[in-house]
Amino acid sequence: MSRDKWSAEDVAKVISNPVYTGVGQYPRVIDDDTWVAANKRMVEEMGAEAYLRRLLAVLRETFSA
């Protein structure tokens, strides 16, 4: 995501990443209700399996450092 323009995939990764709700050392930048609503919509649009695979990839990317 270091490019000047964000792709739809970049935005989806940010929206689905729970660390933005203030998990662990990460500061809260979105409230729980907004995160849940956004992710509920993603599950509805993508289907549960595709969403869960994306979530795992996002978490692995976030915590792989």
PDB file of N, CA and C in Angstrom:
ATOM      1  N   MET A   1       0.817  -1.202   0.000  1.00  0.00           N
ATOM      2  CA  MET A   1       0.000   0.000   0.000  1.00  0.00           C
ATOM      3  C   MET A   1       0.854   1.257   0.000  1.00  0.00           C
ATOM      4  N   SER A   2       2.045   1.176  -0.463  1.00  0.00           N
ATOM      5  CA  SER A   2       2.916   2.338  -0.480  1.00  0.00           C
ATOM      6  C   SER A   2       2.703   3.196  -1.720  1.00  0.00           C
ATOM      7  N   ARG A   3       1.823   2.783  -2.597  1.00  0.00           N
ATOM      8  CA  ARG A   3       1.529   3.573  -3.789  1.00  0.00           C
ATOM      9  C   ARG A   3       0.710   4.800  -3.411  1.00  0.00           C
ATOM     10  N   ASP A   4       0.626   5.760  -4.341  1.00  0.00           N
ATOM     11  CA  ASP A   4      -0.168   6.963  -4.099  1.00  0.00           C
ATOM     12  C   ASP A   4      -1.661   6.672  -4.127  1.00  0.00           C
ATOM     13  N   LYS A   5      -2.075   5.730  -4.947  1.00  0.00           N
ATOM     14  CA  LYS A   5      -3.496   5.407  -5.077  1.00  0.00           C
ATOM     15  C   LYS A   5      -3.776   4.060  -4.422  1.00  0.00           C
ATOM     16  N   TRP A   6      -4.883   3.994  -3.730  1.00  0.00           N
ATOM     17  CA  TRP A   6      -5.286   2.752  -3.069  1.00  0.00           C
ATOM     18  C   TRP A   6      -6.200   1.968  -4.000  1.00  0.00           C
ATOM     19  N   SER A   7      -6.006   0.676  -4.038  1.00  0.00           N
ATOM     20  CA  SER A   7      -6.897  -0.196  -4.798  1.00  0.00           C
ATOM     21  C   SER A   7      -8.050  -0.630  -3.894  1.00  0.00           C
ATOM     22  N   ALA A   8      -9.057  -1.228  -4.499  1.00  0.00           N
ATOM     23  CA  ALA A   8     -10.170  -1.763  -3.709  1.00  0.00           C
ATOM     24  C   ALA A   8      -9.664  -2.832  -2.744  1.00  0.00           C
ATOM     25  N   GLU A   9      -8.675  -3.613  -3.175  1.00  0.00           N
ATOM     26  CA  GLU A   9      -8.090  -4.649  -2.315  1.00  0.00           C
ATOM     27  C   GLU A   9      -7.386  -4.025  -1.114  1.00  0.00           C
ATOM     28  N   ASP A  10      -6.671  -2.915  -1.330  1.00  0.00           N
ATOM     29  CA  ASP A  10      -6.006  -2.216  -0.221  1.00  0.00           C
ATOM     30  C   ASP A  10      -7.022  -1.767   0.820  1.00  0.00           C
ATOM     31  N   VAL A  11      -8.110  -1.178   0.363  1.00  0.00           N
ATOM     32  CA  VAL A  11      -9.152  -0.693   1.271  1.00  0.00           C
ATOM     33  C   VAL A  11      -9.789  -1.865   2.013  1.00  0.00           C
ATOM     34  N   ALA A  12     -10.063  -2.945   1.307  1.00  0.00           N
ATOM     35  CA  ALA A  12     -10.668  -4.121   1.943  1.00  0.00           C
ATOM     36  C   ALA A  12      -9.759  -4.696   3.023  1.00  0.00           C
ATOM     37  N   LYS A  13      -8.447  -4.701   2.786  1.00  0.00           N
ATOM     38  CA  LYS A  13      -7.508  -5.200   3.797  1.00  0.00           C
ATOM     39  C   LYS A  13      -7.557  -4.345   5.059  1.00  0.00           C
ATOM     40  N   VAL A  14      -7.625  -3.045   4.884  1.00  0.00           N
ATOM     41  CA  VAL A  14      -7.693  -2.155   6.048  1.00  0.00           C
ATOM     42  C   VAL A  14      -9.008  -2.356   6.790  1.00  0.00           C
ATOM     43  N   ILE A  15     -10.107  -2.400   6.051  1.00  0.00           N
ATOM     44  CA  ILE A  15     -11.417  -2.556   6.684  1.00  0.00           C
ATOM     45  C   ILE A  15     -11.512  -3.867   7.456  1.00  0.00           C
ATOM     46  N   SER A  16     -10.941  -4.932   6.919  1.00  0.00           N
ATOM     47  CA  SER A  16     -11.081  -6.236   7.570  1.00  0.00           C
ATOM     48  C   SER A  16     -10.074  -6.472   8.686  1.00  0.00           C
ATOM     49  N   ASN A  17      -9.116  -5.591   8.855  1.00  0.00           N
ATOM     50  CA  ASN A  17      -8.079  -5.810   9.865  1.00  0.00           C
ATOM     51  C   ASN A  17      -8.558  -5.363  11.245  1.00  0.00           C
ATOM     52  N   PRO A  18      -8.736  -6.304  12.176  1.00  0.00           N
ATOM     53  CA  PRO A  18      -9.254  -5.950  13.497  1.00  0.00           C
ATOM     54  C   PRO A  18      -8.295  -5.138  14.363  1.00  0.00           C
ATOM     55  N   VAL A  19      -7.029  -5.037  13.986  1.00  0.00           N
ATOM     56  CA  VAL A  19      -6.112  -4.253  14.823  1.00  0.00           C
ATOM     57  C   VAL A  19      -6.527  -2.786  14.886  1.00  0.00           C
ATOM     58  N   TYR A  20      -7.256  -2.317  13.882  1.00  0.00           N
ATOM     59  CA  TYR A  20      -7.696  -0.919  13.883  1.00  0.00           C
ATOM     60  C   TYR A  20      -8.774  -0.638  14.928  1.00  0.00           C
ATOM     61  N   THR A  21      -9.268  -1.685  15.590  1.00  0.00           N
ATOM     62  CA  THR A  21     -10.219  -1.497  16.695  1.00  0.00           C
ATOM     63  C   THR A  21      -9.504  -1.364  18.031  1.00  0.00           C
ATOM     64  N   GLY A  22      -8.169  -1.318  17.986  1.00  0.00           N
ATOM     65  CA  GLY A  22      -7.398  -1.134  19.211  1.00  0.00           C
ATOM     66  C   GLY A  22      -6.898  -2.426  19.819  1.00  0.00           C
ATOM     67  N   VAL A  23      -6.590  -3.407  18.993  1.00  0.00           N
ATOM     68  CA  VAL A  23      -6.085  -4.692  19.470  1.00  0.00           C
ATOM     69  C   VAL A  23      -4.607  -4.562  19.823  1.00  0.00           C
ATOM     70  N   GLY A  24      -4.246  -5.107  20.979  1.00  0.00           N
ATOM     71  CA  GLY A  24      -2.841  -5.119  21.388  1.00  0.00           C
ATOM     72  C   GLY A  24      -2.233  -3.736  21.464  1.00  0.00           C
ATOM     73  N   GLN A  25      -1.084  -3.575  20.846  1.00  0.00           N
ATOM     74  CA  GLN A  25      -0.353  -2.314  20.899  1.00  0.00           C
ATOM     75  C   GLN A  25      -0.877  -1.274  19.909  1.00  0.00           C
ATOM     76  N   TYR A  26      -1.823  -1.648  19.074  1.00  0.00           N
ATOM     77  CA  TYR A  26      -2.304  -0.764  18.025  1.00  0.00           C
ATOM     78  C   TYR A  26      -3.374   0.192  18.554  1.00  0.00           C
ATOM     79  N   PRO A  27      -3.295   1.468  18.182  1.00  0.00           N
ATOM     80  CA  PRO A  27      -4.301   2.429  18.645  1.00  0.00           C
ATOM     81  C   PRO A  27      -5.637   2.212  17.936  1.00  0.00           C
ATOM     82  N   ARG A  28      -6.706   2.537  18.632  1.00  0.00           N
ATOM     83  CA  ARG A  28      -8.055   2.421  18.059  1.00  0.00           C
ATOM     84  C   ARG A  28      -8.270   3.565  17.065  1.00  0.00           C
ATOM     85  N   VAL A  29      -8.647   3.219  15.843  1.00  0.00           N
ATOM     86  CA  VAL A  29      -8.993   4.227  14.845  1.00  0.00           C
ATOM     87  C   VAL A  29     -10.408   4.028  14.313  1.00  0.00           C
ATOM     88  N   ILE A  30     -11.066   2.948  14.753  1.00  0.00           N
ATOM     89  CA  ILE A  30     -12.446   2.683  14.355  1.00  0.00           C
ATOM     90  C   ILE A  30     -13.153   2.004  15.527  1.00  0.00           C
ATOM     91  N   ASP A  31     -14.396   2.383  15.763  1.00  0.00           N
ATOM     92  CA  ASP A  31     -15.122   1.773  16.880  1.00  0.00           C
ATOM     93  C   ASP A  31     -15.629   0.386  16.482  1.00  0.00           C
ATOM     94  N   ASP A  32     -15.903  -0.415  17.486  1.00  0.00           N
ATOM     95  CA  ASP A  32     -16.296  -1.811  17.253  1.00  0.00           C
ATOM     96  C   ASP A  32     -17.543  -1.931  16.386  1.00  0.00           C
ATOM     97  N   ASP A  33     -18.557  -1.109  16.641  1.00  0.00           N
ATOM     98  CA  ASP A  33     -19.807  -1.217  15.884  1.00  0.00           C
ATOM     99  C   ASP A  33     -19.590  -0.940  14.401  1.00  0.00           C
ATOM    100  N   THR A  34     -18.770   0.057  14.079  1.00  0.00           N
ATOM    101  CA  THR A  34     -18.483   0.374  12.684  1.00  0.00           C
ATOM    102  C   THR A  34     -17.698  -0.753  12.030  1.00  0.00           C
ATOM    103  N   TRP A  35     -16.701  -1.291  12.761  1.00  0.00           N
ATOM    104  CA  TRP A  35     -15.904  -2.397  12.221  1.00  0.00           C
ATOM    105  C   TRP A  35     -16.787  -3.609  11.951  1.00  0.00           C
ATOM    106  N   VAL A  36     -17.653  -3.945  12.901  1.00  0.00           N
ATOM    107  CA  VAL A  36     -18.540  -5.103  12.736  1.00  0.00           C
ATOM    108  C   VAL A  36     -19.476  -4.889  11.549  1.00  0.00           C
ATOM    109  N   ALA A  37     -20.068  -3.709  11.430  1.00  0.00           N
ATOM    110  CA  ALA A  37     -20.990  -3.439  10.325  1.00  0.00           C
ATOM    111  C   ALA A  37     -20.277  -3.547   8.974  1.00  0.00           C
ATOM    112  N   ALA A  38     -19.080  -2.986   8.880  1.00  0.00           N
ATOM    113  CA  ALA A  38     -18.326  -3.044   7.626  1.00  0.00           C
ATOM    114  C   ALA A  38     -17.952  -4.480   7.275  1.00  0.00           C
ATOM    115  N   ASN A  39     -17.545  -5.241   8.273  1.00  0.00           N
ATOM    116  CA  ASN A  39     -17.137  -6.620   8.018  1.00  0.00           C
ATOM    117  C   ASN A  39     -18.318  -7.531   7.758  1.00  0.00           C
ATOM    118  N   LYS A  40     -19.454  -7.249   8.371  1.00  0.00           N
ATOM    119  CA  LYS A  40     -20.680  -8.003   8.085  1.00  0.00           C
ATOM    120  C   LYS A  40     -21.039  -7.842   6.611  1.00  0.00           C
ATOM    121  N   ARG A  41     -20.920  -6.611   6.126  1.00  0.00           N
ATOM    122  CA  ARG A  41     -21.219  -6.360   4.715  1.00  0.00           C
ATOM    123  C   ARG A  41     -20.226  -7.091   3.810  1.00  0.00           C
ATOM    124  N   MET A  42     -18.955  -7.104   4.205  1.00  0.00           N
ATOM    125  CA  MET A  42     -17.959  -7.820   3.406  1.00  0.00           C
ATOM    126  C   MET A  42     -18.271  -9.315   3.347  1.00  0.00           C
ATOM    127  N   VAL A  43     -18.694  -9.891   4.470  1.00  0.00           N
ATOM    128  CA  VAL A  43     -19.064 -11.313   4.489  1.00  0.00           C
ATOM    129  C   VAL A  43     -20.240 -11.552   3.543  1.00  0.00           C
ATOM    130  N   GLU A  44     -21.229 -10.666   3.590  1.00  0.00           N
ATOM    131  CA  GLU A  44     -22.399 -10.807   2.719  1.00  0.00           C
ATOM    132  C   GLU A  44     -22.002 -10.723   1.248  1.00  0.00           C
ATOM    133  N   GLU A  45     -21.074  -9.816   0.922  1.00  0.00           N
ATOM    134  CA  GLU A  45     -20.674  -9.625  -0.469  1.00  0.00           C
ATOM    135  C   GLU A  45     -19.716 -10.704  -0.965  1.00  0.00           C
ATOM    136  N   MET A  46     -18.792 -11.141  -0.117  1.00  0.00           N
ATOM    137  CA  MET A  46     -17.744 -12.079  -0.527  1.00  0.00           C
ATOM    138  C   MET A  46     -18.098 -13.532  -0.274  1.00  0.00           C
ATOM    139  N   GLY A  47     -18.934 -13.766   0.719  1.00  0.00           N
ATOM    140  CA  GLY A  47     -19.169 -15.116   1.211  1.00  0.00           C
ATOM    141  C   GLY A  47     -18.224 -15.373   2.370  1.00  0.00           C
ATOM    142  N   ALA A  48     -18.650 -16.240   3.275  1.00  0.00           N
ATOM    143  CA  ALA A  48     -17.898 -16.466   4.509  1.00  0.00           C
ATOM    144  C   ALA A  48     -16.505 -17.030   4.255  1.00  0.00           C
ATOM    145  N   GLU A  49     -16.377 -18.012   3.376  1.00  0.00           N
ATOM    146  CA  GLU A  49     -15.067 -18.636   3.170  1.00  0.00           C
ATOM    147  C   GLU A  49     -14.053 -17.649   2.601  1.00  0.00           C
ATOM    148  N   ALA A  50     -14.427 -16.898   1.585  1.00  0.00           N
ATOM    149  CA  ALA A  50     -13.502 -15.922   0.993  1.00  0.00           C
ATOM    150  C   ALA A  50     -13.127 -14.847   2.008  1.00  0.00           C
ATOM    151  N   TYR A  51     -14.105 -14.396   2.790  1.00  0.00           N
ATOM    152  CA  TYR A  51     -13.818 -13.384   3.805  1.00  0.00           C
ATOM    153  C   TYR A  51     -12.832 -13.920   4.844  1.00  0.00           C
ATOM    154  N   LEU A  52     -13.064 -15.130   5.327  1.00  0.00           N
ATOM    155  CA  LEU A  52     -12.184 -15.700   6.346  1.00  0.00           C
ATOM    156  C   LEU A  52     -10.773 -15.923   5.809  1.00  0.00           C
ATOM    157  N   ARG A  53     -10.648 -16.305   4.555  1.00  0.00           N
ATOM    158  CA  ARG A  53      -9.315 -16.449   3.959  1.00  0.00           C
ATOM    159  C   ARG A  53      -8.607 -15.099   3.890  1.00  0.00           C
ATOM    160  N   ARG A  54      -9.339 -14.044   3.531  1.00  0.00           N
ATOM    161  CA  ARG A  54      -8.754 -12.703   3.503  1.00  0.00           C
ATOM    162  C   ARG A  54      -8.340 -12.292   4.906  1.00  0.00           C
ATOM    163  N   LEU A  55      -9.182 -12.544   5.887  1.00  0.00           N
ATOM    164  CA  LEU A  55      -8.875 -12.176   7.266  1.00  0.00           C
ATOM    165  C   LEU A  55      -7.596 -12.862   7.739  1.00  0.00           C
ATOM    166  N   LEU A  56      -7.452 -14.145   7.452  1.00  0.00           N
ATOM    167  CA  LEU A  56      -6.225 -14.852   7.819  1.00  0.00           C
ATOM    168  C   LEU A  56      -5.001 -14.229   7.149  1.00  0.00           C
ATOM    169  N   ALA A  57      -5.116 -13.891   5.874  1.00  0.00           N
ATOM    170  CA  ALA A  57      -3.996 -13.269   5.161  1.00  0.00           C
ATOM    171  C   ALA A  57      -3.637 -11.917   5.772  1.00  0.00           C
ATOM    172  N   VAL A  58      -4.649 -11.140   6.114  1.00  0.00           N
ATOM    173  CA  VAL A  58      -4.420  -9.828   6.727  1.00  0.00           C
ATOM    174  C   VAL A  58      -3.730  -9.985   8.072  1.00  0.00           C
ATOM    175  N   LEU A  59      -4.193 -10.912   8.882  1.00  0.00           N
ATOM    176  CA  LEU A  59      -3.581 -11.120  10.197  1.00  0.00           C
ATOM    177  C   LEU A  59      -2.149 -11.630  10.073  1.00  0.00           C
ATOM    178  N   ARG A  60      -1.908 -12.530   9.129  1.00  0.00           N
ATOM    179  CA  ARG A  60      -0.536 -13.013   8.923  1.00  0.00           C
ATOM    180  C   ARG A  60       0.378 -11.875   8.485  1.00  0.00           C
ATOM    181  N   GLU A  61      -0.109 -11.024   7.599  1.00  0.00           N
ATOM    182  CA  GLU A  61       0.686  -9.879   7.140  1.00  0.00           C
ATOM    183  C   GLU A  61       0.947  -8.904   8.286  1.00  0.00           C
ATOM    184  N   THR A  62      -0.053  -8.658   9.111  1.00  0.00           N
ATOM    185  CA  THR A  62       0.069  -7.713  10.217  1.00  0.00           C
ATOM    186  C   THR A  62       1.054  -8.196  11.267  1.00  0.00           C
ATOM    187  N   PHE A  63       1.007  -9.476  11.598  1.00  0.00           N
ATOM    188  CA  PHE A  63       1.800  -9.990  12.712  1.00  0.00           C
ATOM    189  C   PHE A  63       3.048 -10.760  12.289  1.00  0.00           C
ATOM    190  N   SER A  64       3.430 -10.666  11.027  1.00  0.00           N
ATOM    191  CA  SER A  64       4.596 -11.416  10.558  1.00  0.00           C
ATOM    192  C   SER A  64       5.920 -10.705  10.806  1.00  0.00           C
ATOM    193  N   ALA A  65       5.875  -9.481  11.244  1.00  0.00           N
ATOM    194  CA  ALA A  65       7.119  -8.703  11.419  1.00  0.00           C
ATOM    195  C   ALA A  65       7.958  -9.188  12.557  1.00  0.00           C
TER     196      ALA A  65
END
